[in-house]
Amino acid sequence: PPAEPLTELRQAGGVRTIVLNNPRRRNALSLPMLQSLRRDLLHDVKSRELRVIVIAAEGPVFCSGHDLKELSSEDDVKHHSQVFELCAEVMTLIQKLPVPVIAKVNGLATAAGCQLVASCDIAVASEKSQFATPGVNIGLFCSTPAVALGRSLPRKVALEMLFTGEPLSAQEALMHGLVSKVVPEDKLEEETMKISQKICESSKSVLALGKATFYRQITQDLDTAYKMTTQVMVDNLTLRDGQEGIEAFIQKRKPVWSH
């Protein structure tokens, strides 16, 4: 029989769900898995119908990180570079997309899988989920996951995870800011869709501008960030939906977005 696709894409009501679909390999981010994920993220991404992307997974492990079989000495340095470069491309792509990306985590997310959660704009996790960067235990320090982790967590929390490989519980991940919400497993779909549907009520063009600006300003000093975002607020007002929203508010009616 033909092999199951490594990722599955389904879309309805403005919400695209991309499911990591290789539970037998713990949804490892092999080179083919990364290629499939990138393809699904980029598919028709400028469509007005696409408003939010949810990344989910089949099986008890959300994502176990890189496929270690690809990182053995049987493959050469060129192949190893290709794996890490594509992974970095996918992680940065998530933040460059014009729509919000939500990680829907139900299970274990380790190493590059934890990096994937940290790279998403929002993360909703079930109570049973755990997060770890255990590369140090096998002699491969999680240096690329540390980029996303160090930008999502307090430094000392991130470094404890990186130095020890010990997992964070879902509640600890929530307390430290790695995830946005923790819910019972049977409420995970409902809560993720609730957030997704709320996002779908807003203008795509306004959200795209806001998301891009957020990630630009977060790395800048305070004065530069305010200077840049002040101009963006002015630019926002020139958008058709910027004017529509203000007019609708003044006229006490629901806005009709052009996106």
Short mmCIF file of C-alpha atoms in Angstrom, two decimals:
data_model
loop_
_atom_site.label_atom_id
_atom_site.label_comp_id
_atom_site.label_asym_id
_atom_site.label_seq_id
_atom_site.Cartn_x
_atom_site.Cartn_y
_atom_site.Cartn_z
CA PRO A 1 0.00 0.00 0.00
CA PRO A 2 1.16 3.60 -0.56
CA ALA A 3 2.84 5.25 2.43
CA GLU A 4 0.74 7.57 4.58
CA PRO A 5 1.56 11.25 3.97
CA LEU A 6 3.90 12.66 6.61
CA THR A 7 1.61 15.64 7.12
CA GLU A 8 -2.10 16.05 6.46
CA LEU A 9 -3.66 19.36 5.52
CA ARG A 10 -7.31 20.18 6.01
CA GLN A 11 -8.99 23.56 5.87
CA ALA A 12 -12.45 24.81 6.78
CA GLY A 13 -13.90 28.17 7.81
CA GLY A 14 -10.60 30.00 7.44
CA VAL A 15 -8.72 27.56 9.69
CA ARG A 16 -6.01 25.34 8.19
CA THR A 17 -4.97 22.39 10.33
CA ILE A 18 -1.65 20.72 9.53
CA VAL A 19 -1.32 17.36 11.27
CA LEU A 20 2.10 15.75 11.82
CA ASN A 21 1.20 12.24 10.73
CA ASN A 22 4.05 9.86 11.51
CA PRO A 23 3.28 8.62 15.04
CA ARG A 24 5.31 5.42 14.55
CA ARG A 25 8.42 7.61 14.30
CA ARG A 26 7.16 9.92 17.08
CA ASN A 27 6.50 12.60 14.44
CA ALA A 28 10.24 13.20 14.11
CA LEU A 29 11.30 16.19 12.02
CA SER A 30 13.09 14.17 9.36
CA LEU A 31 14.10 15.94 6.17
CA PRO A 32 10.96 14.65 4.35
CA MET A 33 8.76 15.68 7.32
CA LEU A 34 10.25 19.20 7.31
CA GLN A 35 9.74 19.45 3.54
CA SER A 36 6.12 18.35 3.90
CA LEU A 37 5.48 20.78 6.76
CA ARG A 38 7.00 23.66 4.80
CA ARG A 39 4.86 22.80 1.77
CA ASP A 40 1.66 22.78 3.86
CA LEU A 41 2.54 26.05 5.60
CA LEU A 42 3.16 27.82 2.29
CA HIS A 43 0.25 26.30 0.35
CA ASP A 44 -1.93 29.13 -1.03
CA VAL A 45 -0.86 31.24 1.95
CA LYS A 46 -2.00 34.53 0.39
CA SER A 47 -5.57 33.30 -0.07
CA ARG A 48 -8.20 35.54 1.54
CA GLU A 49 -9.85 32.38 2.85
CA LEU A 50 -6.84 31.41 4.97
CA ARG A 51 -6.99 33.18 8.34
CA VAL A 52 -5.13 30.98 10.84
CA ILE A 53 -2.96 27.84 10.83
CA VAL A 54 -3.06 25.15 13.53
CA ILE A 55 -0.22 22.62 13.84
CA ALA A 56 -1.36 19.39 15.52
CA ALA A 57 -0.11 15.80 15.64
CA GLU A 58 -1.25 12.19 15.59
CA GLY A 59 -0.32 9.89 18.46
CA PRO A 60 0.97 10.37 22.03
CA VAL A 61 4.06 12.37 20.96
CA PHE A 62 3.51 15.80 19.43
CA CYS A 63 7.03 15.83 18.01
CA SER A 64 10.26 14.18 19.17
CA GLY A 65 12.60 16.51 17.28
CA HIS A 66 15.11 15.48 14.64
CA ASP A 67 15.30 11.92 13.34
CA LEU A 68 18.58 10.81 14.89
CA LYS A 69 19.09 8.22 12.15
CA GLU A 70 19.66 11.16 9.78
CA LEU A 71 22.35 12.57 12.09
CA SER A 72 24.56 9.51 12.36
CA SER A 73 28.05 9.27 10.86
CA GLU A 74 26.56 7.27 7.97
CA ASP A 75 25.47 10.61 6.49
CA ASP A 76 27.99 13.29 5.62
CA VAL A 77 28.32 16.85 6.92
CA LYS A 78 26.50 18.20 3.86
CA HIS A 79 23.41 16.14 4.74
CA HIS A 80 23.56 17.19 8.40
CA SER A 81 23.76 20.84 7.34
CA GLN A 82 20.76 20.38 5.04
CA VAL A 83 18.65 19.00 7.92
CA PHE A 84 19.48 21.84 10.34
CA GLU A 85 19.21 24.56 7.69
CA LEU A 86 15.76 23.41 6.57
CA CYS A 87 14.62 23.16 10.19
CA ALA A 88 15.75 26.74 10.85
CA GLU A 89 13.99 27.85 7.66
CA VAL A 90 10.69 26.26 8.77
CA MET A 91 10.92 27.74 12.28
CA THR A 92 11.55 31.26 10.97
CA LEU A 93 8.93 30.81 8.24
CA ILE A 94 6.24 30.34 10.91
CA GLN A 95 6.88 33.85 12.22
CA LYS A 96 7.06 35.33 8.70
CA LEU A 97 3.67 33.96 7.60
CA PRO A 98 0.90 36.58 7.27
CA VAL A 99 -1.48 34.61 9.52
CA PRO A 100 -1.24 33.52 13.17
CA VAL A 101 0.08 29.99 13.76
CA ILE A 102 -1.16 27.98 16.75
CA ALA A 103 0.52 24.86 18.14
CA LYS A 104 -2.08 22.40 19.43
CA VAL A 105 -0.03 20.14 21.70
CA ASN A 106 -1.32 16.88 23.12
CA GLY A 107 1.65 14.90 24.38
CA LEU A 108 5.42 15.15 24.46
CA ALA A 109 7.35 17.84 22.57
CA THR A 110 11.12 17.40 22.73
CA ALA A 111 14.20 19.02 21.19
CA ALA A 112 13.26 20.44 17.75
CA GLY A 113 9.64 19.51 18.61
CA CYS A 114 9.87 21.85 21.60
CA GLN A 115 11.47 24.39 19.26
CA LEU A 116 8.44 24.07 16.98
CA VAL A 117 6.07 24.90 19.86
CA ALA A 118 8.24 27.85 20.93
CA SER A 119 8.30 29.16 17.34
CA CYS A 120 4.51 29.28 16.98
CA ASP A 121 2.65 32.51 17.77
CA ILE A 122 0.29 30.80 20.22
CA ALA A 123 0.44 27.37 21.87
CA VAL A 124 -2.45 25.51 23.51
CA ALA A 125 -1.53 22.35 25.39
CA SER A 126 -3.36 19.53 27.10
CA GLU A 127 -2.63 18.88 30.77
CA LYS A 128 -0.67 15.73 29.94
CA SER A 129 1.77 17.52 27.62
CA GLN A 130 5.45 17.85 28.48
CA PHE A 131 8.30 19.86 26.97
CA ALA A 132 12.01 19.05 27.00
CA THR A 133 15.34 19.64 25.29
CA PRO A 134 17.17 16.40 26.16
CA GLY A 135 19.88 16.57 23.49
CA VAL A 136 22.57 17.02 26.14
CA ASN A 137 21.86 13.47 27.31
CA ILE A 138 22.94 12.00 23.96
CA GLY A 139 25.84 14.37 23.37
CA LEU A 140 24.04 16.73 20.98
CA PHE A 141 23.30 20.00 22.76
CA CYS A 142 20.00 21.56 21.62
CA SER A 143 21.63 24.72 20.25
CA THR A 144 19.06 25.46 17.53
CA PRO A 145 16.05 24.76 19.80
CA ALA A 146 17.76 27.13 22.27
CA VAL A 147 17.19 30.02 19.82
CA ALA A 148 13.40 29.69 20.07
CA LEU A 149 13.45 28.62 23.71
CA GLY A 150 15.64 31.55 24.78
CA ARG A 151 13.18 33.94 23.12
CA SER A 152 10.12 32.38 24.77
CA LEU A 153 11.32 31.57 28.30
CA PRO A 154 13.25 33.35 31.04
CA ARG A 155 16.96 32.67 30.47
CA LYS A 156 17.51 30.61 33.62
CA VAL A 157 14.49 28.40 32.90
CA ALA A 158 15.65 27.83 29.32
CA LEU A 159 19.19 27.02 30.43
CA GLU A 160 18.03 24.59 33.10
CA MET A 161 16.06 22.74 30.41
CA LEU A 162 19.05 22.80 28.06
CA PHE A 163 21.65 21.78 30.67
CA THR A 164 19.64 19.00 32.34
CA GLY A 165 17.29 17.71 29.64
CA GLU A 166 14.57 17.49 32.31
CA PRO A 167 11.01 18.13 31.06
CA LEU A 168 8.64 20.93 31.97
CA SER A 169 5.08 19.92 32.79
CA ALA A 170 2.27 21.66 30.93
CA GLN A 171 1.57 23.85 33.98
CA GLU A 172 5.25 24.79 34.31
CA ALA A 173 5.34 25.59 30.58
CA LEU A 174 2.32 27.85 31.09
CA MET A 175 3.83 29.53 34.16
CA HIS A 176 7.04 30.34 32.26
CA GLY A 177 5.36 31.43 29.02
CA LEU A 178 6.20 28.57 26.66
CA VAL A 179 2.48 27.92 26.08
CA SER A 180 -0.53 30.24 26.13
CA LYS A 181 -3.12 27.95 27.69
CA VAL A 182 -3.39 24.53 29.34
CA VAL A 183 -6.69 22.67 29.19
CA PRO A 184 -7.98 19.14 29.87
CA GLU A 185 -7.31 16.82 26.95
CA ASP A 186 -11.00 16.58 26.07
CA LYS A 187 -11.19 20.40 25.80
CA LEU A 188 -8.09 20.87 23.62
CA GLU A 189 -9.87 20.92 20.26
CA GLU A 190 -12.64 23.19 21.57
CA GLU A 191 -10.21 25.74 23.06
CA THR A 192 -7.97 25.78 19.98
CA MET A 193 -10.97 26.34 17.71
CA LYS A 194 -12.33 29.05 20.02
CA ILE A 195 -9.07 31.01 19.63
CA SER A 196 -8.94 30.29 15.89
CA GLN A 197 -12.51 31.48 15.32
CA LYS A 198 -11.88 34.66 17.30
CA ILE A 199 -8.87 35.39 15.07
CA CYS A 200 -11.05 34.77 11.99
CA GLU A 201 -13.31 37.67 13.05
CA SER A 202 -10.52 40.19 12.40
CA SER A 203 -9.09 41.63 9.20
CA LYS A 204 -6.40 39.45 7.62
CA SER A 205 -4.48 42.49 6.34
CA VAL A 206 -4.49 44.17 9.76
CA LEU A 207 -3.34 40.98 11.50
CA ALA A 208 -0.60 40.44 8.90
CA LEU A 209 0.72 43.96 9.50
CA GLY A 210 0.49 43.53 13.27
CA LYS A 211 2.24 40.16 13.33
CA ALA A 212 5.13 41.32 11.13
CA THR A 213 5.54 44.47 13.23
CA PHE A 214 5.51 42.57 16.52
CA TYR A 215 8.42 40.35 15.50
CA ARG A 216 10.36 43.32 14.10
CA GLN A 217 10.03 45.46 17.22
CA ILE A 218 10.72 42.71 19.75
CA THR A 219 14.44 42.67 18.85
CA GLN A 220 14.83 46.46 18.83
CA ASP A 221 15.70 48.90 21.61
CA LEU A 222 12.83 50.87 23.13
CA ASP A 223 13.28 54.13 21.20
CA THR A 224 13.73 52.37 17.84
CA ALA A 225 10.72 50.14 18.51
CA TYR A 226 8.46 53.10 19.32
CA LYS A 227 9.68 55.05 16.30
CA MET A 228 9.01 52.12 13.99
CA THR A 229 5.62 51.17 15.47
CA THR A 230 4.46 54.81 15.48
CA GLN A 231 4.90 54.82 11.71
CA VAL A 232 3.16 51.44 11.44
CA MET A 233 0.13 52.81 13.30
CA VAL A 234 -0.05 55.61 10.74
CA ASP A 235 0.31 53.06 7.92
CA ASN A 236 -2.41 50.92 9.51
CA LEU A 237 -4.82 53.85 9.22
CA THR A 238 -4.22 53.99 5.46
CA LEU A 239 -5.41 50.40 5.06
CA ARG A 240 -8.94 50.01 3.79
CA ASP A 241 -9.77 47.81 6.78
CA GLY A 242 -8.16 50.31 9.14
CA GLN A 243 -10.64 52.97 8.03
CA GLU A 244 -13.54 50.48 7.90
CA GLY A 245 -12.95 49.42 11.50
CA ILE A 246 -12.96 52.98 12.83
CA GLU A 247 -16.01 53.95 10.78
CA ALA A 248 -17.88 50.86 11.96
CA PHE A 249 -17.03 51.65 15.59
CA ILE A 250 -18.26 55.26 15.25
CA GLN A 251 -21.43 54.11 13.47
CA LYS A 252 -22.00 51.34 16.06
CA ARG A 253 -22.09 48.54 13.49
CA LYS A 254 -20.06 45.42 12.75
CA PRO A 255 -17.14 46.05 10.37
CA VAL A 256 -17.18 44.46 6.93
CA TRP A 257 -13.57 43.50 6.24
CA SER A 258 -12.09 43.45 2.75
CA HIS A 259 -8.95 41.59 3.98
#
